[in-house]
Amino acid sequence: RVHGDSTWHPARLPPLGSMAAARTPARVVLDAHPKALRSKEARVLMNACLAFFSERMRAKDPLADVIRDPVVDFPSGVFLFRLLEALTGTSAGDYNENAQSDRGKLENVAKFCRKINEIGVRAVGDGFWTSDGIAAGNALECWSLMVALALHFGCDRELARGSFLPIVEQHFRENETVAWKQQTRKFILVPE
């Protein structure tokens, strides 16, 4: 799997079953199951992470806006920098607080990703992210980042081991737009 990319490289895929399918270059696309983000387990996990973030952000600034949904609030990068400053207690560096364009948002998120890489925040479980995916509001990447930040900075709320999102995994042959194989599986966000 290419780190942070929702498309897996064929060299890193498990065997595809038939010899013909194994010879055909393929890509695998992961997407959150339509009902995944509304499940009870997902809500419990998100609420625990966001309560931890809110507590830290409000401790720094009692009037601070807080993160309500990572898929909505992470893409501009502004909340990410504010969160990082609250979690670390130090300045997170320069960023564009008024980013409106896709390019401005992507630059913010790319700076943020470089910053957390320097700090040592790493994806856990099946998690992954890229600046492009976060800026685009990719649910799996935003949730992966949310959980990694909570775990890295010592979230004091119970994050249930083995927490996951159901995802749809689609296998495509080269130059085809219709998946030849589709399955639902668990996307582990909090390792056992």
JSON list of C-alpha atoms in Angstrom, two decimals:
[
{"chain": "A", "resi": 1, "resn": "ARG", "atom": "CA", "xyz": [0.00, 0.00, 0.00]},
{"chain": "A", "resi": 2, "resn": "VAL", "atom": "CA", "xyz": [1.30, 3.43, -0.83]},
{"chain": "A", "resi": 3, "resn": "HIS", "atom": "CA", "xyz": [1.32, 5.35, 2.48]},
{"chain": "A", "resi": 4, "resn": "GLY", "atom": "CA", "xyz": [-1.53, 7.78, 2.60]},
{"chain": "A", "resi": 5, "resn": "ASP", "atom": "CA", "xyz": [-3.09, 6.82, -0.69]},
{"chain": "A", "resi": 6, "resn": "SER", "atom": "CA", "xyz": [-6.48, 5.13, -0.90]},
{"chain": "A", "resi": 7, "resn": "THR", "atom": "CA", "xyz": [-5.30, 3.27, -4.01]},
{"chain": "A", "resi": 8, "resn": "TRP", "atom": "CA", "xyz": [-3.14, 0.25, -3.32]},
{"chain": "A", "resi": 9, "resn": "HIS", "atom": "CA", "xyz": [-0.30, -0.67, -5.64]},
{"chain": "A", "resi": 10, "resn": "PRO", "atom": "CA", "xyz": [-0.70, -4.11, -7.22]},
{"chain": "A", "resi": 11, "resn": "ALA", "atom": "CA", "xyz": [2.72, -5.26, -6.04]},
{"chain": "A", "resi": 12, "resn": "ARG", "atom": "CA", "xyz": [1.49, -4.91, -2.47]},
{"chain": "A", "resi": 13, "resn": "LEU", "atom": "CA", "xyz": [-1.89, -6.55, -2.92]},
{"chain": "A", "resi": 14, "resn": "PRO", "atom": "CA", "xyz": [-2.68, -10.01, -1.66]},
{"chain": "A", "resi": 15, "resn": "PRO", "atom": "CA", "xyz": [-3.04, -12.68, -4.37]},
{"chain": "A", "resi": 16, "resn": "LEU", "atom": "CA", "xyz": [-6.15, -12.00, -6.40]},
{"chain": "A", "resi": 17, "resn": "GLY", "atom": "CA", "xyz": [-7.26, -15.60, -6.81]},
{"chain": "A", "resi": 18, "resn": "SER", "atom": "CA", "xyz": [-7.13, -16.53, -10.48]},
{"chain": "A", "resi": 19, "resn": "MET", "atom": "CA", "xyz": [-3.94, -16.50, -12.55]},
{"chain": "A", "resi": 20, "resn": "ALA", "atom": "CA", "xyz": [-5.56, -14.27, -15.17]},
{"chain": "A", "resi": 21, "resn": "ALA", "atom": "CA", "xyz": [-6.57, -11.73, -12.55]},
{"chain": "A", "resi": 22, "resn": "ALA", "atom": "CA", "xyz": [-3.11, -11.87, -10.95]},
{"chain": "A", "resi": 23, "resn": "ARG", "atom": "CA", "xyz": [-1.46, -11.02, -14.31]},
{"chain": "A", "resi": 24, "resn": "THR", "atom": "CA", "xyz": [-3.75, -8.03, -14.88]},
{"chain": "A", "resi": 25, "resn": "PRO", "atom": "CA", "xyz": [-2.47, -4.80, -13.31]},
{"chain": "A", "resi": 26, "resn": "ALA", "atom": "CA", "xyz": [-5.06, -3.69, -10.79]},
{"chain": "A", "resi": 27, "resn": "ARG", "atom": "CA", "xyz": [-5.88, -1.05, -8.27]},
{"chain": "A", "resi": 28, "resn": "VAL", "atom": "CA", "xyz": [-7.84, -1.30, -5.08]},
{"chain": "A", "resi": 29, "resn": "VAL", "atom": "CA", "xyz": [-9.97, 1.60, -3.88]},
{"chain": "A", "resi": 30, "resn": "LEU", "atom": "CA", "xyz": [-11.13, 1.89, -0.28]},
{"chain": "A", "resi": 31, "resn": "ASP", "atom": "CA", "xyz": [-14.15, 3.94, 0.68]},
{"chain": "A", "resi": 32, "resn": "ALA", "atom": "CA", "xyz": [-16.15, 4.32, 3.88]},
{"chain": "A", "resi": 33, "resn": "HIS", "atom": "CA", "xyz": [-19.31, 2.25, 3.83]},
{"chain": "A", "resi": 34, "resn": "PRO", "atom": "CA", "xyz": [-22.30, 4.63, 3.40]},
{"chain": "A", "resi": 35, "resn": "LYS", "atom": "CA", "xyz": [-23.59, 3.87, 6.92]},
{"chain": "A", "resi": 36, "resn": "ALA", "atom": "CA", "xyz": [-20.17, 3.54, 8.58]},
{"chain": "A", "resi": 37, "resn": "LEU", "atom": "CA", "xyz": [-19.79, 7.05, 9.96]},
{"chain": "A", "resi": 38, "resn": "ARG", "atom": "CA", "xyz": [-23.27, 6.90, 11.54]},
{"chain": "A", "resi": 39, "resn": "SER", "atom": "CA", "xyz": [-22.75, 3.62, 13.39]},
{"chain": "A", "resi": 40, "resn": "LYS", "atom": "CA", "xyz": [-22.80, 3.59, 17.18]},
{"chain": "A", "resi": 41, "resn": "GLU", "atom": "CA", "xyz": [-19.19, 2.45, 17.40]},
{"chain": "A", "resi": 42, "resn": "ALA", "atom": "CA", "xyz": [-18.04, 5.22, 15.04]},
{"chain": "A", "resi": 43, "resn": "ARG", "atom": "CA", "xyz": [-19.94, 7.88, 16.99]},
{"chain": "A", "resi": 44, "resn": "VAL", "atom": "CA", "xyz": [-18.48, 6.68, 20.31]},
{"chain": "A", "resi": 45, "resn": "LEU", "atom": "CA", "xyz": [-14.94, 6.77, 18.88]},
{"chain": "A", "resi": 46, "resn": "MET", "atom": "CA", "xyz": [-15.41, 10.19, 17.28]},
{"chain": "A", "resi": 47, "resn": "ASN", "atom": "CA", "xyz": [-17.01, 11.67, 20.40]},
{"chain": "A", "resi": 48, "resn": "ALA", "atom": "CA", "xyz": [-14.13, 10.45, 22.59]},
{"chain": "A", "resi": 49, "resn": "CYS", "atom": "CA", "xyz": [-11.50, 11.96, 20.28]},
{"chain": "A", "resi": 50, "resn": "LEU", "atom": "CA", "xyz": [-13.37, 15.23, 19.79]},
{"chain": "A", "resi": 51, "resn": "ALA", "atom": "CA", "xyz": [-14.09, 15.64, 23.52]},
{"chain": "A", "resi": 52, "resn": "PHE", "atom": "CA", "xyz": [-10.35, 15.27, 24.18]},
{"chain": "A", "resi": 53, "resn": "PHE", "atom": "CA", "xyz": [-9.53, 17.80, 21.44]},
{"chain": "A", "resi": 54, "resn": "SER", "atom": "CA", "xyz": [-12.18, 20.25, 22.67]},
{"chain": "A", "resi": 55, "resn": "GLU", "atom": "CA", "xyz": [-10.90, 20.07, 26.23]},
{"chain": "A", "resi": 56, "resn": "ARG", "atom": "CA", "xyz": [-7.35, 20.87, 25.08]},
{"chain": "A", "resi": 57, "resn": "MET", "atom": "CA", "xyz": [-8.44, 23.64, 22.70]},
{"chain": "A", "resi": 58, "resn": "ARG", "atom": "CA", "xyz": [-10.69, 25.29, 25.30]},
{"chain": "A", "resi": 59, "resn": "ALA", "atom": "CA", "xyz": [-7.92, 25.08, 27.93]},
{"chain": "A", "resi": 60, "resn": "LYS", "atom": "CA", "xyz": [-5.77, 27.17, 25.61]},
{"chain": "A", "resi": 61, "resn": "ASP", "atom": "CA", "xyz": [-8.57, 29.55, 24.61]},
{"chain": "A", "resi": 62, "resn": "PRO", "atom": "CA", "xyz": [-11.96, 29.31, 26.37]},
{"chain": "A", "resi": 63, "resn": "LEU", "atom": "CA", "xyz": [-13.68, 30.94, 23.38]},
{"chain": "A", "resi": 64, "resn": "ALA", "atom": "CA", "xyz": [-12.04, 28.75, 20.76]},
{"chain": "A", "resi": 65, "resn": "ASP", "atom": "CA", "xyz": [-14.13, 27.11, 18.08]},
{"chain": "A", "resi": 66, "resn": "VAL", "atom": "CA", "xyz": [-13.84, 23.37, 18.45]},
{"chain": "A", "resi": 67, "resn": "ILE", "atom": "CA", "xyz": [-13.73, 20.54, 15.95]},
{"chain": "A", "resi": 68, "resn": "ARG", "atom": "CA", "xyz": [-17.15, 19.01, 15.39]},
{"chain": "A", "resi": 69, "resn": "ASP", "atom": "CA", "xyz": [-16.45, 16.66, 12.49]},
{"chain": "A", "resi": 70, "resn": "PRO", "atom": "CA", "xyz": [-13.00, 15.81, 11.12]},
{"chain": "A", "resi": 71, "resn": "VAL", "atom": "CA", "xyz": [-14.31, 15.38, 7.56]},
{"chain": "A", "resi": 72, "resn": "VAL", "atom": "CA", "xyz": [-15.72, 18.91, 7.60]},
{"chain": "A", "resi": 73, "resn": "ASP", "atom": "CA", "xyz": [-13.18, 20.71, 9.79]},
{"chain": "A", "resi": 74, "resn": "PHE", "atom": "CA", "xyz": [-9.81, 19.20, 8.76]},
{"chain": "A", "resi": 75, "resn": "PRO", "atom": "CA", "xyz": [-9.73, 20.06, 5.01]},
{"chain": "A", "resi": 76, "resn": "SER", "atom": "CA", "xyz": [-8.83, 23.76, 5.38]},
{"chain": "A", "resi": 77, "resn": "GLY", "atom": "CA", "xyz": [-5.94, 22.97, 7.71]},
{"chain": "A", "resi": 78, "resn": "VAL", "atom": "CA", "xyz": [-6.82, 25.87, 10.03]},
{"chain": "A", "resi": 79, "resn": "PHE", "atom": "CA", "xyz": [-8.42, 23.67, 12.72]},
{"chain": "A", "resi": 80, "resn": "LEU", "atom": "CA", "xyz": [-5.52, 21.24, 12.41]},
{"chain": "A", "resi": 81, "resn": "PHE", "atom": "CA", "xyz": [-2.99, 23.96, 13.25]},
{"chain": "A", "resi": 82, "resn": "ARG", "atom": "CA", "xyz": [-5.11, 25.28, 16.12]},
{"chain": "A", "resi": 83, "resn": "LEU", "atom": "CA", "xyz": [-5.48, 21.76, 17.46]},
{"chain": "A", "resi": 84, "resn": "LEU", "atom": "CA", "xyz": [-1.76, 21.08, 17.20]},
{"chain": "A", "resi": 85, "resn": "GLU", "atom": "CA", "xyz": [-0.97, 24.29, 19.07]},
{"chain": "A", "resi": 86, "resn": "ALA", "atom": "CA", "xyz": [-3.40, 23.26, 21.82]},
{"chain": "A", "resi": 87, "resn": "LEU", "atom": "CA", "xyz": [-1.99, 19.72, 22.01]},
{"chain": "A", "resi": 88, "resn": "THR", "atom": "CA", "xyz": [1.67, 20.76, 22.05]},
{"chain": "A", "resi": 89, "resn": "GLY", "atom": "CA", "xyz": [1.34, 24.05, 23.91]},
{"chain": "A", "resi": 90, "resn": "THR", "atom": "CA", "xyz": [3.62, 25.73, 21.38]},
{"chain": "A", "resi": 91, "resn": "SER", "atom": "CA", "xyz": [3.27, 27.58, 18.10]},
{"chain": "A", "resi": 92, "resn": "ALA", "atom": "CA", "xyz": [2.73, 25.22, 15.19]},
{"chain": "A", "resi": 93, "resn": "GLY", "atom": "CA", "xyz": [4.22, 27.66, 12.66]},
{"chain": "A", "resi": 94, "resn": "ASP", "atom": "CA", "xyz": [2.81, 29.86, 9.95]},
{"chain": "A", "resi": 95, "resn": "TYR", "atom": "CA", "xyz": [-0.37, 28.95, 8.10]},
{"chain": "A", "resi": 96, "resn": "ASN", "atom": "CA", "xyz": [-3.06, 30.75, 6.13]},
{"chain": "A", "resi": 97, "resn": "GLU", "atom": "CA", "xyz": [-5.97, 31.37, 8.50]},
{"chain": "A", "resi": 98, "resn": "ASN", "atom": "CA", "xyz": [-8.12, 32.67, 5.65]},
{"chain": "A", "resi": 99, "resn": "ALA", "atom": "CA", "xyz": [-7.49, 29.91, 3.12]},
{"chain": "A", "resi": 100, "resn": "GLN", "atom": "CA", "xyz": [-10.47, 29.76, 0.77]},
{"chain": "A", "resi": 101, "resn": "SER", "atom": "CA", "xyz": [-9.00, 28.31, -2.41]},
{"chain": "A", "resi": 102, "resn": "ASP", "atom": "CA", "xyz": [-8.26, 24.63, -2.87]},
{"chain": "A", "resi": 103, "resn": "ARG", "atom": "CA", "xyz": [-4.59, 25.52, -3.30]},
{"chain": "A", "resi": 104, "resn": "GLY", "atom": "CA", "xyz": [-4.48, 27.52, -0.06]},
{"chain": "A", "resi": 105, "resn": "LYS", "atom": "CA", "xyz": [-6.16, 24.72, 1.86]},
{"chain": "A", "resi": 106, "resn": "LEU", "atom": "CA", "xyz": [-3.83, 22.12, 0.38]},
{"chain": "A", "resi": 107, "resn": "GLU", "atom": "CA", "xyz": [-0.79, 24.22, 1.32]},
{"chain": "A", "resi": 108, "resn": "ASN", "atom": "CA", "xyz": [-2.05, 24.47, 4.90]},
{"chain": "A", "resi": 109, "resn": "VAL", "atom": "CA", "xyz": [-2.66, 20.74, 5.15]},
{"chain": "A", "resi": 110, "resn": "ALA", "atom": "CA", "xyz": [0.70, 19.91, 3.53]},
{"chain": "A", "resi": 111, "resn": "LYS", "atom": "CA", "xyz": [2.50, 22.13, 6.09]},
{"chain": "A", "resi": 112, "resn": "PHE", "atom": "CA", "xyz": [0.56, 20.47, 8.87]},
{"chain": "A", "resi": 113, "resn": "CYS", "atom": "CA", "xyz": [1.44, 16.96, 7.62]},
{"chain": "A", "resi": 114, "resn": "ARG", "atom": "CA", "xyz": [5.13, 17.89, 7.49]},
{"chain": "A", "resi": 115, "resn": "LYS", "atom": "CA", "xyz": [4.91, 19.29, 11.02]},
{"chain": "A", "resi": 116, "resn": "ILE", "atom": "CA", "xyz": [3.30, 16.18, 12.54]},
{"chain": "A", "resi": 117, "resn": "ASN", "atom": "CA", "xyz": [5.79, 14.00, 10.67]},
{"chain": "A", "resi": 118, "resn": "GLU", "atom": "CA", "xyz": [8.60, 15.93, 12.41]},
{"chain": "A", "resi": 119, "resn": "ILE", "atom": "CA", "xyz": [6.87, 15.44, 15.77]},
{"chain": "A", "resi": 120, "resn": "GLY", "atom": "CA", "xyz": [6.53, 11.71, 15.12]},
{"chain": "A", "resi": 121, "resn": "VAL", "atom": "CA", "xyz": [2.77, 11.29, 14.72]},
{"chain": "A", "resi": 122, "resn": "ARG", "atom": "CA", "xyz": [2.24, 8.05, 12.80]},
{"chain": "A", "resi": 123, "resn": "ALA", "atom": "CA", "xyz": [-0.80, 6.27, 11.41]},
{"chain": "A", "resi": 124, "resn": "VAL", "atom": "CA", "xyz": [-2.08, 3.38, 13.52]},
{"chain": "A", "resi": 125, "resn": "GLY", "atom": "CA", "xyz": [-4.05, 0.29, 12.61]},
{"chain": "A", "resi": 126, "resn": "ASP", "atom": "CA", "xyz": [-5.09, 0.44, 8.96]},
{"chain": "A", "resi": 127, "resn": "GLY", "atom": "CA", "xyz": [-4.90, 4.23, 9.05]},
{"chain": "A", "resi": 128, "resn": "PHE", "atom": "CA", "xyz": [-3.28, 6.37, 6.38]},
{"chain": "A", "resi": 129, "resn": "TRP", "atom": "CA", "xyz": [-3.44, 9.91, 5.07]},
{"chain": "A", "resi": 130, "resn": "THR", "atom": "CA", "xyz": [-1.97, 12.35, 2.58]},
{"chain": "A", "resi": 131, "resn": "SER", "atom": "CA", "xyz": [-2.30, 16.09, 2.38]},
{"chain": "A", "resi": 132, "resn": "ASP", "atom": "CA", "xyz": [-4.36, 15.66, -0.81]},
{"chain": "A", "resi": 133, "resn": "GLY", "atom": "CA", "xyz": [-6.76, 13.26, 0.88]},
{"chain": "A", "resi": 134, "resn": "ILE", "atom": "CA", "xyz": [-7.21, 15.40, 3.99]},
{"chain": "A", "resi": 135, "resn": "ALA", "atom": "CA", "xyz": [-7.71, 18.57, 1.90]},
{"chain": "A", "resi": 136, "resn": "ALA", "atom": "CA", "xyz": [-10.32, 16.71, -0.17]},
{"chain": "A", "resi": 137, "resn": "GLY", "atom": "CA", "xyz": [-12.19, 15.59, 2.96]},
{"chain": "A", "resi": 138, "resn": "ASN", "atom": "CA", "xyz": [-11.58, 11.86, 2.43]},
{"chain": "A", "resi": 139, "resn": "ALA", "atom": "CA", "xyz": [-13.39, 10.25, 5.37]},
{"chain": "A", "resi": 140, "resn": "LEU", "atom": "CA", "xyz": [-10.95, 7.37, 5.93]},
{"chain": "A", "resi": 141, "resn": "GLU", "atom": "CA", "xyz": [-7.96, 9.70, 5.89]},
{"chain": "A", "resi": 142, "resn": "CYS", "atom": "CA", "xyz": [-9.56, 12.32, 8.16]},
{"chain": "A", "resi": 143, "resn": "TRP", "atom": "CA", "xyz": [-10.63, 9.65, 10.65]},
{"chain": "A", "resi": 144, "resn": "SER", "atom": "CA", "xyz": [-7.19, 8.02, 10.50]},
{"chain": "A", "resi": 145, "resn": "LEU", "atom": "CA", "xyz": [-5.57, 11.36, 11.31]},
{"chain": "A", "resi": 146, "resn": "MET", "atom": "CA", "xyz": [-8.06, 12.09, 14.12]},
{"chain": "A", "resi": 147, "resn": "VAL", "atom": "CA", "xyz": [-7.34, 8.78, 15.87]},
{"chain": "A", "resi": 148, "resn": "ALA", "atom": "CA", "xyz": [-3.56, 9.02, 15.35]},
{"chain": "A", "resi": 149, "resn": "LEU", "atom": "CA", "xyz": [-3.48, 12.51, 16.90]},
{"chain": "A", "resi": 150, "resn": "ALA", "atom": "CA", "xyz": [-5.63, 11.41, 19.85]},
{"chain": "A", "resi": 151, "resn": "LEU", "atom": "CA", "xyz": [-3.46, 8.37, 20.56]},
{"chain": "A", "resi": 152, "resn": "HIS", "atom": "CA", "xyz": [-0.15, 10.21, 20.03]},
{"chain": "A", "resi": 153, "resn": "PHE", "atom": "CA", "xyz": [-1.08, 12.99, 22.44]},
{"chain": "A", "resi": 154, "resn": "GLY", "atom": "CA", "xyz": [-2.42, 10.64, 25.12]},
{"chain": "A", "resi": 155, "resn": "CYS", "atom": "CA", "xyz": [-6.17, 10.83, 24.81]},
{"chain": "A", "resi": 156, "resn": "ASP", "atom": "CA", "xyz": [-7.43, 10.14, 28.33]},
{"chain": "A", "resi": 157, "resn": "ARG", "atom": "CA", "xyz": [-10.78, 8.82, 27.19]},
{"chain": "A", "resi": 158, "resn": "GLU", "atom": "CA", "xyz": [-11.41, 5.18, 26.47]},
{"chain": "A", "resi": 159, "resn": "LEU", "atom": "CA", "xyz": [-10.74, 4.43, 22.83]},
{"chain": "A", "resi": 160, "resn": "ALA", "atom": "CA", "xyz": [-11.97, 0.87, 22.45]},
{"chain": "A", "resi": 161, "resn": "ARG", "atom": "CA", "xyz": [-9.26, -1.44, 21.15]},
{"chain": "A", "resi": 162, "resn": "GLY", "atom": "CA", "xyz": [-10.17, -2.89, 17.80]},
{"chain": "A", "resi": 163, "resn": "SER", "atom": "CA", "xyz": [-12.46, 0.02, 16.88]},
{"chain": "A", "resi": 164, "resn": "PHE", "atom": "CA", "xyz": [-13.10, 0.01, 13.16]},
{"chain": "A", "resi": 165, "resn": "LEU", "atom": "CA", "xyz": [-15.14, 1.43, 10.34]},
{"chain": "A", "resi": 166, "resn": "PRO", "atom": "CA", "xyz": [-16.81, -0.86, 7.82]},
{"chain": "A", "resi": 167, "resn": "ILE", "atom": "CA", "xyz": [-15.42, -0.02, 4.40]},
{"chain": "A", "resi": 168, "resn": "VAL", "atom": "CA", "xyz": [-16.03, -1.06, 0.84]},
{"chain": "A", "resi": 169, "resn": "GLU", "atom": "CA", "xyz": [-12.97, -2.45, -0.92]},
{"chain": "A", "resi": 170, "resn": "GLN", "atom": "CA", "xyz": [-13.24, -2.41, -4.72]},
{"chain": "A", "resi": 171, "resn": "HIS", "atom": "CA", "xyz": [-10.82, -4.13, -7.09]},
{"chain": "A", "resi": 172, "resn": "PHE", "atom": "CA", "xyz": [-10.43, -2.69, -10.59]},
{"chain": "A", "resi": 173, "resn": "ARG", "atom": "CA", "xyz": [-8.50, -4.01, -13.57]},
{"chain": "A", "resi": 174, "resn": "GLU", "atom": "CA", "xyz": [-6.35, -1.58, -15.50]},
{"chain": "A", "resi": 175, "resn": "ASN", "atom": "CA", "xyz": [-8.34, 1.04, -17.46]},
{"chain": "A", "resi": 176, "resn": "GLU", "atom": "CA", "xyz": [-11.68, -0.26, -16.19]},
{"chain": "A", "resi": 177, "resn": "THR", "atom": "CA", "xyz": [-14.20, 1.83, -14.28]},
{"chain": "A", "resi": 178, "resn": "VAL", "atom": "CA", "xyz": [-16.39, -1.00, -13.02]},
{"chain": "A", "resi": 179, "resn": "ALA", "atom": "CA", "xyz": [-15.04, -3.08, -10.15]},
{"chain": "A", "resi": 180, "resn": "TRP", "atom": "CA", "xyz": [-14.64, -6.77, -10.92]},
{"chain": "A", "resi": 181, "resn": "LYS", "atom": "CA", "xyz": [-14.64, -7.55, -7.19]},
{"chain": "A", "resi": 182, "resn": "GLN", "atom": "CA", "xyz": [-16.17, -5.70, -4.26]},
{"chain": "A", "resi": 183, "resn": "GLN", "atom": "CA", "xyz": [-16.26, -6.64, -0.61]},
{"chain": "A", "resi": 184, "resn": "THR", "atom": "CA", "xyz": [-17.00, -5.07, 2.75]},
{"chain": "A", "resi": 185, "resn": "ARG", "atom": "CA", "xyz": [-14.32, -5.36, 5.41]},
{"chain": "A", "resi": 186, "resn": "LYS", "atom": "CA", "xyz": [-13.14, -3.80, 8.66]},
{"chain": "A", "resi": 187, "resn": "PHE", "atom": "CA", "xyz": [-10.85, -0.78, 8.58]},
{"chain": "A", "resi": 188, "resn": "ILE", "atom": "CA", "xyz": [-9.11, -0.89, 11.97]},
{"chain": "A", "resi": 189, "resn": "LEU", "atom": "CA", "xyz": [-8.68, 2.56, 13.50]},
{"chain": "A", "resi": 190, "resn": "VAL", "atom": "CA", "xyz": [-7.54, 1.56, 17.02]},
{"chain": "A", "resi": 191, "resn": "PRO", "atom": "CA", "xyz": [-5.25, -1.47, 17.11]},
{"chain": "A", "resi": 192, "resn": "GLU", "atom": "CA", "xyz": [-5.99, -4.38, 19.47]}
]
